[in-house]
Amino acid sequence: MGNESAESRTGLAVDLGGTSVKVGVVDSDGAVLAQEQIPTQTYEGPERVLERVAEAAIEAREAVGGQPVAVGIGAPGLVDVRRGIGRFLPNLGKEWAGFPIGDFLQARLGCPARLLNDVRTATLGELTFGHGKGRVGLTMAFFALGTGIGGGVVVDGRLRLGPDGAAGELGHMVVEPDGRRCGCGNSGCLEAYASAPALTGEGCRLLHSGQAPILYDIVGGDPGKIDPKTMSEAAKAGDKAVREAIEWAAGYLAIGVGNVVVALHPELIVLGGGMAGIGDLLFDVVRERVQRLDALVPMENVRIEPSALGDRAGLLGAGALALHGLEGQDD
Ligand SMILES: [Zn+2]
């Protein structure tokens, strides 16, 4: 009987994004038992948005039955992990700064709420249910290569959050002195070179200057359809300039990954997000460049892999956060 109740442990998971919110029920094996997706509609403000999130969570909970042990929430930006309060969430809006996201959902859902940055949450998902599953004491880093570049760092099996939950902003390592301006206010950040908009911006330039004829055909001349995937297709089909643009971005990513490798000697680096969809063209460059560090940091046990969970990493991470919390992690 004790076994049965252990097997039926579930957590509510909320992956809060600027455009949409995924809500689900996750069990201790990492299965998503129910899932809903709703538009965020940030203009409504935190109270109304979270009211709808709670409604969706209640629906998902009723579809599965039973009482989840907690709700885990991944939010896009800086949050106060201890108090469950939003701090700087630019994709959601100013009103979210100081809003008690955790308390609000705890009151609506009748279970404890735990709040974490969204990419740190995805890192926890990868650690618990993805490549890190069952690997005790793993050291890993997660690069979320999307609109921006988020990150998460696990040291000796524990998500490293730092005193304010801000540790792991891997997209803002400087990879080019006095380089491009970044959204964070600094210059030369990895995000300014290897995020999806940085690459697709270059794709648009090549399209307009006539240097990407195959890409032009693939997107039907519509620059709005240029994304890492269509660029990867074009490069593989023979667009030389597009291939060089991808390799150029991958070269910067390799600098960022290499920096993490020399700092931590992790067993695992996970590259997730839309840019990872480029596939071998990206991974080959990163693996080959980082391999050059071998004399310094033996590379035979360092794997550089795409996410095992894909776009479910955030939701599953929120489930892991609900189920296991950050046990013994608040240092
Ligand atoms: Zn930056």
mmCIF file of C-alpha atoms and ligand atoms in Angstrom:
data_model
loop_
_atom_site.group_PDB
_atom_site.id
_atom_site.type_symbol
_atom_site.label_atom_id
_atom_site.label_comp_id
_atom_site.label_asym_id
_atom_site.label_seq_id
_atom_site.Cartn_x
_atom_site.Cartn_y
_atom_site.Cartn_z
ATOM 1 C CA MET A 1 0.000 0.000 0.000
ATOM 2 C CA GLY A 2 2.871 2.290 0.842
ATOM 3 C CA ASN A 3 4.241 1.506 -2.554
ATOM 4 C CA GLU A 4 1.000 2.424 -4.229
ATOM 5 C CA SER A 5 0.872 5.870 -2.695
ATOM 6 C CA ALA A 6 4.506 6.458 -3.651
ATOM 7 C CA GLU A 7 3.686 5.571 -7.251
ATOM 8 C CA SER A 8 0.725 7.924 -7.379
ATOM 9 C CA ARG A 9 2.660 10.991 -6.235
ATOM 10 C CA THR A 10 2.054 13.812 -8.691
ATOM 11 C CA GLY A 11 3.048 17.448 -9.013
ATOM 12 C CA LEU A 12 1.360 20.346 -10.760
ATOM 13 C CA ALA A 13 3.609 22.000 -13.321
ATOM 14 C CA VAL A 14 3.385 25.527 -14.723
ATOM 15 C CA ASP A 15 5.695 26.695 -17.513
ATOM 16 C CA LEU A 16 4.994 30.404 -17.709
ATOM 17 C CA GLY A 17 6.058 32.001 -20.993
ATOM 18 C CA GLY A 18 5.624 35.431 -22.551
ATOM 19 C CA THR A 19 3.270 34.063 -25.237
ATOM 20 C CA SER A 20 1.746 30.931 -23.753
ATOM 21 C CA VAL A 21 1.532 29.009 -20.504
ATOM 22 C CA LYS A 22 1.796 25.228 -20.311
ATOM 23 C CA VAL A 23 0.085 23.641 -17.334
ATOM 24 C CA GLY A 24 0.230 19.964 -16.499
ATOM 25 C CA VAL A 25 0.293 17.132 -14.001
ATOM 26 C CA VAL A 26 3.585 15.214 -13.843
ATOM 27 C CA ASP A 27 4.254 11.957 -11.997
ATOM 28 C CA SER A 28 7.464 10.783 -10.358
ATOM 29 C CA ASP A 29 8.482 8.843 -13.491
ATOM 30 C CA GLY A 30 8.366 12.026 -15.542
ATOM 31 C CA ALA A 31 5.134 11.172 -17.344
ATOM 32 C CA VAL A 32 2.879 14.106 -18.210
ATOM 33 C CA LEU A 33 -0.564 12.795 -17.170
ATOM 34 C CA ALA A 34 -2.545 15.843 -18.275
ATOM 35 C CA GLN A 35 -1.557 18.989 -20.095
ATOM 36 C CA GLU A 36 -3.178 22.243 -21.160
ATOM 37 C CA GLN A 37 -1.838 25.267 -22.975
ATOM 38 C CA ILE A 38 -3.349 28.717 -22.637
ATOM 39 C CA PRO A 39 -2.345 32.102 -24.093
ATOM 40 C CA THR A 40 -0.543 34.278 -21.537
ATOM 41 C CA GLN A 41 -2.170 37.581 -22.547
ATOM 42 C CA THR A 42 0.259 39.529 -20.389
ATOM 43 C CA TYR A 43 -1.730 42.762 -20.881
ATOM 44 C CA GLU A 44 -4.282 41.391 -18.402
ATOM 45 C CA GLY A 45 -1.791 41.720 -15.546
ATOM 46 C CA PRO A 46 -0.531 39.049 -13.134
ATOM 47 C CA GLU A 47 -3.724 38.560 -11.131
ATOM 48 C CA ARG A 48 -5.981 37.740 -14.085
ATOM 49 C CA VAL A 49 -3.307 35.696 -15.881
ATOM 50 C CA LEU A 50 -2.596 33.588 -12.776
ATOM 51 C CA GLU A 51 -6.337 33.206 -12.158
ATOM 52 C CA ARG A 52 -6.601 31.531 -15.583
ATOM 53 C CA VAL A 53 -3.455 29.473 -14.886
ATOM 54 C CA ALA A 54 -5.098 28.244 -11.653
ATOM 55 C CA GLU A 55 -8.297 27.336 -13.539
ATOM 56 C CA ALA A 56 -6.287 25.338 -16.087
ATOM 57 C CA ALA A 57 -4.338 23.637 -13.276
ATOM 58 C CA ILE A 58 -7.555 22.654 -11.506
ATOM 59 C CA GLU A 59 -8.905 21.178 -14.747
ATOM 60 C CA ALA A 60 -5.706 19.198 -15.289
ATOM 61 C CA ARG A 61 -5.763 18.018 -11.670
ATOM 62 C CA GLU A 62 -9.383 16.861 -11.967
ATOM 63 C CA ALA A 63 -8.631 14.997 -15.196
ATOM 64 C CA VAL A 64 -5.994 12.945 -13.359
ATOM 65 C CA GLY A 65 -7.546 12.763 -9.888
ATOM 66 C CA GLY A 66 -5.741 12.798 -6.544
ATOM 67 C CA GLN A 67 -4.020 15.663 -4.787
ATOM 68 C CA PRO A 68 -0.672 16.866 -6.200
ATOM 69 C CA VAL A 69 2.019 17.385 -3.555
ATOM 70 C CA ALA A 70 2.856 20.901 -4.753
ATOM 71 C CA VAL A 71 2.882 23.214 -7.742
ATOM 72 C CA GLY A 72 6.170 24.108 -9.464
ATOM 73 C CA ILE A 73 6.367 27.248 -11.564
ATOM 74 C CA GLY A 74 9.033 28.274 -14.087
ATOM 75 C CA ALA A 75 8.957 32.007 -14.899
ATOM 76 C CA PRO A 76 10.914 33.899 -17.575
ATOM 77 C CA GLY A 77 13.363 36.125 -15.720
ATOM 78 C CA LEU A 78 14.696 36.797 -12.270
ATOM 79 C CA VAL A 79 12.568 35.642 -9.354
ATOM 80 C CA ASP A 80 12.914 35.615 -5.576
ATOM 81 C CA VAL A 81 13.192 31.854 -5.073
ATOM 82 C CA ARG A 82 12.789 31.924 -1.297
ATOM 83 C CA ARG A 83 9.684 34.102 -1.220
ATOM 84 C CA GLY A 84 8.100 33.040 -4.518
ATOM 85 C CA ILE A 85 7.989 36.618 -5.787
ATOM 86 C CA GLY A 86 8.667 37.941 -9.281
ATOM 87 C CA ARG A 87 11.609 40.352 -9.524
ATOM 88 C CA PHE A 88 12.495 41.177 -13.140
ATOM 89 C CA LEU A 89 10.269 39.525 -15.732
ATOM 90 C CA PRO A 90 10.577 41.735 -18.837
ATOM 91 C CA ASN A 91 8.603 39.341 -21.086
ATOM 92 C CA LEU A 92 5.619 39.453 -18.743
ATOM 93 C CA GLY A 93 5.554 43.122 -17.786
ATOM 94 C CA LYS A 94 6.443 45.561 -15.022
ATOM 95 C CA GLU A 95 3.471 44.660 -12.800
ATOM 96 C CA TRP A 96 4.995 41.216 -12.227
ATOM 97 C CA ALA A 97 7.943 42.706 -10.307
ATOM 98 C CA GLY A 98 7.088 42.230 -6.635
ATOM 99 C CA PHE A 99 3.996 40.140 -7.354
ATOM 100 C CA PRO A 100 3.605 37.149 -4.976
ATOM 101 C CA ILE A 101 3.231 34.499 -7.702
ATOM 102 C CA GLY A 102 3.830 31.589 -5.310
ATOM 103 C CA ASP A 103 1.399 32.734 -2.610
ATOM 104 C CA PHE A 104 -1.271 33.499 -5.194
ATOM 105 C CA LEU A 105 -1.189 29.988 -6.714
ATOM 106 C CA GLN A 106 -0.758 28.337 -3.325
ATOM 107 C CA ALA A 107 -4.000 29.981 -2.149
ATOM 108 C CA ARG A 108 -5.916 29.044 -5.316
ATOM 109 C CA LEU A 109 -4.639 25.470 -5.577
ATOM 110 C CA GLY A 110 -4.395 24.511 -1.909
ATOM 111 C CA CYS A 111 -0.870 23.098 -2.118
ATOM 112 C CA PRO A 112 2.648 24.521 -1.605
ATOM 113 C CA ALA A 113 4.025 26.537 -4.534
ATOM 114 C CA ARG A 114 7.652 26.744 -5.653
ATOM 115 C CA LEU A 115 8.919 29.358 -8.084
ATOM 116 C CA LEU A 116 12.109 29.301 -10.182
ATOM 117 C CA ASN A 117 13.550 30.928 -13.288
ATOM 118 C CA ASP A 118 12.272 29.082 -16.388
ATOM 119 C CA VAL A 119 15.633 27.891 -17.723
ATOM 120 C CA ARG A 120 16.824 26.814 -14.260
ATOM 121 C CA THR A 121 13.513 24.887 -14.174
ATOM 122 C CA ALA A 122 14.251 23.275 -17.561
ATOM 123 C CA THR A 123 17.725 22.386 -16.251
ATOM 124 C CA LEU A 124 16.098 20.649 -13.294
ATOM 125 C CA GLY A 125 13.864 18.791 -15.785
ATOM 126 C CA GLU A 126 16.867 17.595 -17.777
ATOM 127 C CA LEU A 127 18.645 16.593 -14.561
ATOM 128 C CA THR A 128 15.676 14.690 -13.135
ATOM 129 C CA PHE A 129 13.965 13.171 -16.190
ATOM 130 C CA GLY A 130 16.315 13.724 -19.152
ATOM 131 C CA HIS A 131 20.010 13.042 -19.732
ATOM 132 C CA GLY A 132 20.688 13.400 -16.003
ATOM 133 C CA LYS A 133 18.174 10.761 -14.894
ATOM 134 C CA GLY A 134 19.689 8.351 -12.410
ATOM 135 C CA ARG A 135 23.153 9.910 -12.595
ATOM 136 C CA VAL A 136 24.214 10.663 -9.039
ATOM 137 C CA GLY A 137 26.442 13.688 -8.453
ATOM 138 C CA LEU A 138 26.288 14.859 -12.072
ATOM 139 C CA THR A 139 27.803 18.197 -13.060
ATOM 140 C CA MET A 140 26.070 19.716 -16.083
ATOM 141 C CA ALA A 141 25.166 22.973 -17.793
ATOM 142 C CA PHE A 142 22.079 23.737 -19.858
ATOM 143 C CA PHE A 143 22.087 26.370 -22.603
ATOM 144 C CA ALA A 144 18.565 27.338 -23.741
ATOM 145 C CA LEU A 145 19.155 28.805 -27.181
ATOM 146 C CA GLY A 146 15.955 30.636 -28.055
ATOM 147 C CA THR A 147 14.879 34.254 -28.416
ATOM 148 C CA GLY A 148 17.498 34.916 -25.783
ATOM 149 C CA ILE A 149 20.007 32.527 -24.260
ATOM 150 C CA GLY A 150 19.158 31.292 -20.800
ATOM 151 C CA GLY A 151 21.150 28.877 -18.726
ATOM 152 C CA GLY A 152 21.314 26.610 -15.743
ATOM 153 C CA VAL A 153 24.216 24.992 -13.928
ATOM 154 C CA VAL A 154 24.222 21.807 -11.861
ATOM 155 C CA VAL A 155 27.288 21.119 -9.700
ATOM 156 C CA ASP A 156 27.721 17.689 -8.086
ATOM 157 C CA GLY A 157 24.063 16.857 -8.606
ATOM 158 C CA ARG A 158 22.700 20.120 -7.243
ATOM 159 C CA LEU A 159 21.227 22.989 -9.188
ATOM 160 C CA ARG A 160 23.487 25.931 -8.407
ATOM 161 C CA LEU A 161 21.274 28.977 -7.815
ATOM 162 C CA GLY A 162 23.483 31.327 -5.862
ATOM 163 C CA PRO A 163 22.137 33.555 -3.067
ATOM 164 C CA ASP A 164 19.472 35.161 -5.300
ATOM 165 C CA GLY A 165 18.698 32.409 -7.817
ATOM 166 C CA ALA A 166 20.629 34.364 -10.434
ATOM 167 C CA ALA A 167 23.483 31.910 -11.046
ATOM 168 C CA GLY A 168 23.707 30.404 -14.525
ATOM 169 C CA GLU A 169 23.028 33.305 -16.892
ATOM 170 C CA LEU A 170 25.187 31.624 -19.517
ATOM 171 C CA GLY A 171 23.893 33.795 -22.369
ATOM 172 C CA HIS A 172 25.580 36.835 -20.872
ATOM 173 C CA MET A 173 29.124 35.562 -20.768
ATOM 174 C CA VAL A 174 31.162 37.970 -22.863
ATOM 175 C CA VAL A 175 32.479 36.228 -25.976
ATOM 176 C CA GLU A 176 33.592 39.313 -27.938
ATOM 177 C CA PRO A 177 35.311 42.294 -26.262
ATOM 178 C CA ASP A 178 33.503 45.543 -27.157
ATOM 179 C CA GLY A 179 31.144 43.475 -29.292
ATOM 180 C CA ARG A 180 27.483 43.868 -30.168
ATOM 181 C CA ARG A 181 25.134 45.509 -27.716
ATOM 182 C CA CYS A 182 23.063 43.015 -25.754
ATOM 183 C CA GLY A 183 19.550 43.416 -24.339
ATOM 184 C CA CYS A 184 21.073 43.284 -20.832
ATOM 185 C CA GLY A 185 22.937 46.554 -21.403
ATOM 186 C CA ASN A 186 26.416 45.050 -21.785
ATOM 187 C CA SER A 187 28.352 44.425 -24.983
ATOM 188 C CA GLY A 188 29.642 41.249 -26.600
ATOM 189 C CA CYS A 189 27.380 38.764 -24.774
ATOM 190 C CA LEU A 190 26.922 35.268 -26.232
ATOM 191 C CA GLU A 191 23.200 36.053 -26.628
ATOM 192 C CA ALA A 192 24.002 38.818 -29.110
ATOM 193 C CA TYR A 193 25.754 36.276 -31.388
ATOM 194 C CA ALA A 194 24.197 32.848 -30.937
ATOM 195 C CA SER A 195 20.515 33.427 -30.122
ATOM 196 C CA ALA A 196 17.863 32.625 -32.740
ATOM 197 C CA PRO A 197 17.237 36.334 -33.576
ATOM 198 C CA ALA A 198 20.968 36.956 -33.976
ATOM 199 C CA LEU A 199 21.199 34.139 -36.532
ATOM 200 C CA THR A 200 17.929 34.822 -38.365
ATOM 201 C CA GLY A 201 18.874 38.512 -38.608
ATOM 202 C CA GLU A 202 21.920 37.411 -40.547
ATOM 203 C CA GLY A 203 19.689 35.095 -42.612
ATOM 204 C CA CYS A 204 17.478 38.080 -43.553
ATOM 205 C CA ARG A 205 20.529 40.093 -44.576
ATOM 206 C CA LEU A 206 21.749 37.272 -46.822
ATOM 207 C CA LEU A 207 18.261 36.864 -48.317
ATOM 208 C CA HIS A 208 18.013 40.553 -49.201
ATOM 209 C CA SER A 209 21.530 40.722 -50.613
ATOM 210 C CA GLY A 210 20.905 37.732 -52.903
ATOM 211 C CA GLN A 211 23.481 35.517 -51.201
ATOM 212 C CA ALA A 212 20.974 32.885 -50.089
ATOM 213 C CA PRO A 213 19.105 31.639 -53.181
ATOM 214 C CA ILE A 214 18.139 28.277 -51.682
ATOM 215 C CA LEU A 215 16.920 29.889 -48.466
ATOM 216 C CA TYR A 216 14.901 32.273 -50.654
ATOM 217 C CA ASP A 217 13.159 29.287 -52.290
ATOM 218 C CA ILE A 218 12.563 27.471 -48.989
ATOM 219 C CA VAL A 219 10.822 30.460 -47.376
ATOM 220 C CA GLY A 220 9.160 31.589 -50.629
ATOM 221 C CA GLY A 221 10.906 34.948 -50.382
ATOM 222 C CA ASP A 222 9.247 35.668 -47.014
ATOM 223 C CA PRO A 223 11.853 36.809 -44.433
ATOM 224 C CA GLY A 224 9.278 36.159 -41.691
ATOM 225 C CA LYS A 225 9.698 32.432 -42.342
ATOM 226 C CA ILE A 226 13.444 32.459 -41.732
ATOM 227 C CA ASP A 227 14.292 30.535 -38.583
ATOM 228 C CA PRO A 228 17.189 28.308 -37.460
ATOM 229 C CA LYS A 229 15.536 25.267 -39.069
ATOM 230 C CA THR A 230 14.950 26.791 -42.522
ATOM 231 C CA MET A 231 18.498 28.172 -42.421
ATOM 232 C CA SER A 232 19.834 24.719 -41.549
ATOM 233 C CA GLU A 233 17.916 23.223 -44.501
ATOM 234 C CA ALA A 234 19.284 25.864 -46.845
ATOM 235 C CA ALA A 235 22.845 25.362 -45.616
ATOM 236 C CA LYS A 236 22.637 21.594 -46.107
ATOM 237 C CA ALA A 237 21.150 22.069 -49.589
ATOM 238 C CA GLY A 238 24.128 24.206 -50.628
ATOM 239 C CA ASP A 239 23.693 27.835 -49.529
ATOM 240 C CA LYS A 240 27.333 28.530 -48.673
ATOM 241 C CA ALA A 241 26.795 31.931 -47.024
ATOM 242 C CA VAL A 242 24.033 30.518 -44.817
ATOM 243 C CA ARG A 243 26.315 27.678 -43.745
ATOM 244 C CA GLU A 244 29.016 30.200 -42.849
ATOM 245 C CA ALA A 245 26.518 32.235 -40.811
ATOM 246 C CA ILE A 246 25.548 29.140 -38.824
ATOM 247 C CA GLU A 247 29.187 28.162 -38.298
ATOM 248 C CA TRP A 248 29.979 31.709 -37.208
ATOM 249 C CA ALA A 249 27.235 31.646 -34.550
ATOM 250 C CA ALA A 250 28.285 28.113 -33.541
ATOM 251 C CA GLY A 251 31.852 29.373 -33.107
ATOM 252 C CA TYR A 252 30.672 31.898 -30.514
ATOM 253 C CA LEU A 253 28.591 29.220 -28.821
ATOM 254 C CA ALA A 254 31.718 27.054 -28.671
ATOM 255 C CA ILE A 255 33.528 29.860 -26.808
ATOM 256 C CA GLY A 256 30.716 29.996 -24.234
ATOM 257 C CA VAL A 257 30.565 26.212 -23.873
ATOM 258 C CA GLY A 258 34.357 26.040 -23.642
ATOM 259 C CA ASN A 259 34.366 28.603 -20.841
ATOM 260 C CA VAL A 260 31.929 26.487 -18.854
ATOM 261 C CA VAL A 261 33.974 23.353 -19.564
ATOM 262 C CA VAL A 262 37.192 24.855 -18.193
ATOM 263 C CA ALA A 263 35.373 26.332 -15.179
ATOM 264 C CA LEU A 264 33.436 23.198 -14.155
ATOM 265 C CA HIS A 265 34.638 20.185 -16.171
ATOM 266 C CA PRO A 266 31.030 18.999 -16.446
ATOM 267 C CA GLU A 267 30.139 15.513 -17.632
ATOM 268 C CA LEU A 268 27.304 16.951 -19.677
ATOM 269 C CA ILE A 269 26.465 20.094 -21.635
ATOM 270 C CA VAL A 270 22.904 20.240 -22.967
ATOM 271 C CA LEU A 271 22.007 22.565 -25.823
ATOM 272 C CA GLY A 272 18.241 23.157 -26.020
ATOM 273 C CA GLY A 273 15.858 25.640 -27.591
ATOM 274 C CA GLY A 274 15.162 26.518 -31.233
ATOM 275 C CA MET A 275 18.833 26.903 -32.223
ATOM 276 C CA ALA A 276 19.506 23.295 -31.195
ATOM 277 C CA GLY A 277 17.093 22.306 -33.999
ATOM 278 C CA ILE A 278 19.914 23.142 -36.443
ATOM 279 C CA GLY A 279 21.356 19.782 -35.485
ATOM 280 C CA ASP A 280 24.734 18.444 -36.607
ATOM 281 C CA LEU A 281 25.779 21.637 -38.343
ATOM 282 C CA LEU A 282 25.775 23.353 -34.946
ATOM 283 C CA PHE A 283 26.835 20.458 -32.728
ATOM 284 C CA ASP A 284 29.765 19.447 -34.953
ATOM 285 C CA VAL A 285 31.342 22.911 -34.704
ATOM 286 C CA VAL A 286 30.814 23.167 -30.939
ATOM 287 C CA ARG A 287 32.100 19.636 -30.262
ATOM 288 C CA GLU A 288 35.130 20.068 -32.509
ATOM 289 C CA ARG A 289 36.167 23.410 -30.998
ATOM 290 C CA VAL A 290 35.590 22.360 -27.410
ATOM 291 C CA GLN A 291 37.564 19.152 -28.053
ATOM 292 C CA ARG A 292 40.638 21.375 -28.463
ATOM 293 C CA LEU A 293 40.578 21.920 -24.691
ATOM 294 C CA ASP A 294 41.370 18.244 -24.209
ATOM 295 C CA ALA A 295 44.987 18.779 -23.103
ATOM 296 C CA LEU A 296 43.745 21.032 -20.319
ATOM 297 C CA VAL A 297 40.485 19.379 -19.355
ATOM 298 C CA PRO A 298 40.177 15.732 -20.479
ATOM 299 C CA MET A 299 37.200 15.616 -22.831
ATOM 300 C CA GLU A 300 36.525 11.874 -22.980
ATOM 301 C CA ASN A 301 33.831 12.140 -20.323
ATOM 302 C CA VAL A 302 32.328 15.443 -21.483
ATOM 303 C CA ARG A 303 29.240 14.977 -23.662
ATOM 304 C CA ILE A 304 27.607 17.810 -25.596
ATOM 305 C CA GLU A 305 24.046 16.784 -26.426
ATOM 306 C CA PRO A 306 20.666 18.096 -27.533
ATOM 307 C CA SER A 307 18.004 18.090 -24.813
ATOM 308 C CA ALA A 308 16.487 14.660 -24.196
ATOM 309 C CA LEU A 309 13.187 16.349 -23.360
ATOM 310 C CA GLY A 310 12.963 18.926 -26.159
ATOM 311 C CA ASP A 311 10.281 21.560 -25.629
ATOM 312 C CA ARG A 312 8.908 19.566 -22.685
ATOM 313 C CA ALA A 313 11.966 20.320 -20.507
ATOM 314 C CA GLY A 314 10.307 23.372 -18.917
ATOM 315 C CA LEU A 315 7.068 21.616 -18.005
ATOM 316 C CA LEU A 316 8.820 18.483 -16.750
ATOM 317 C CA GLY A 317 11.232 20.650 -14.763
ATOM 318 C CA ALA A 318 8.311 22.421 -13.120
ATOM 319 C CA GLY A 319 6.957 18.958 -12.300
ATOM 320 C CA ALA A 320 10.303 17.952 -10.785
ATOM 321 C CA LEU A 321 10.316 21.186 -8.778
ATOM 322 C CA ALA A 322 6.833 20.377 -7.464
ATOM 323 C CA LEU A 323 7.696 16.756 -6.644
ATOM 324 C CA HIS A 324 11.163 17.170 -5.142
ATOM 325 C CA GLY A 325 11.607 20.889 -4.453
ATOM 326 C CA LEU A 326 15.167 22.055 -4.135
ATOM 327 C CA GLU A 327 15.895 19.572 -1.354
ATOM 328 C CA GLY A 328 18.993 20.575 0.525
ATOM 329 C CA GLN A 329 19.789 23.061 -2.205
ATOM 330 C CA ASP A 330 19.240 26.333 -0.418
ATOM 331 C CA ASP A 331 22.732 27.095 0.755
HETATM 332 ZN ZN ZN B 1 23.881 40.346 -22.154
#
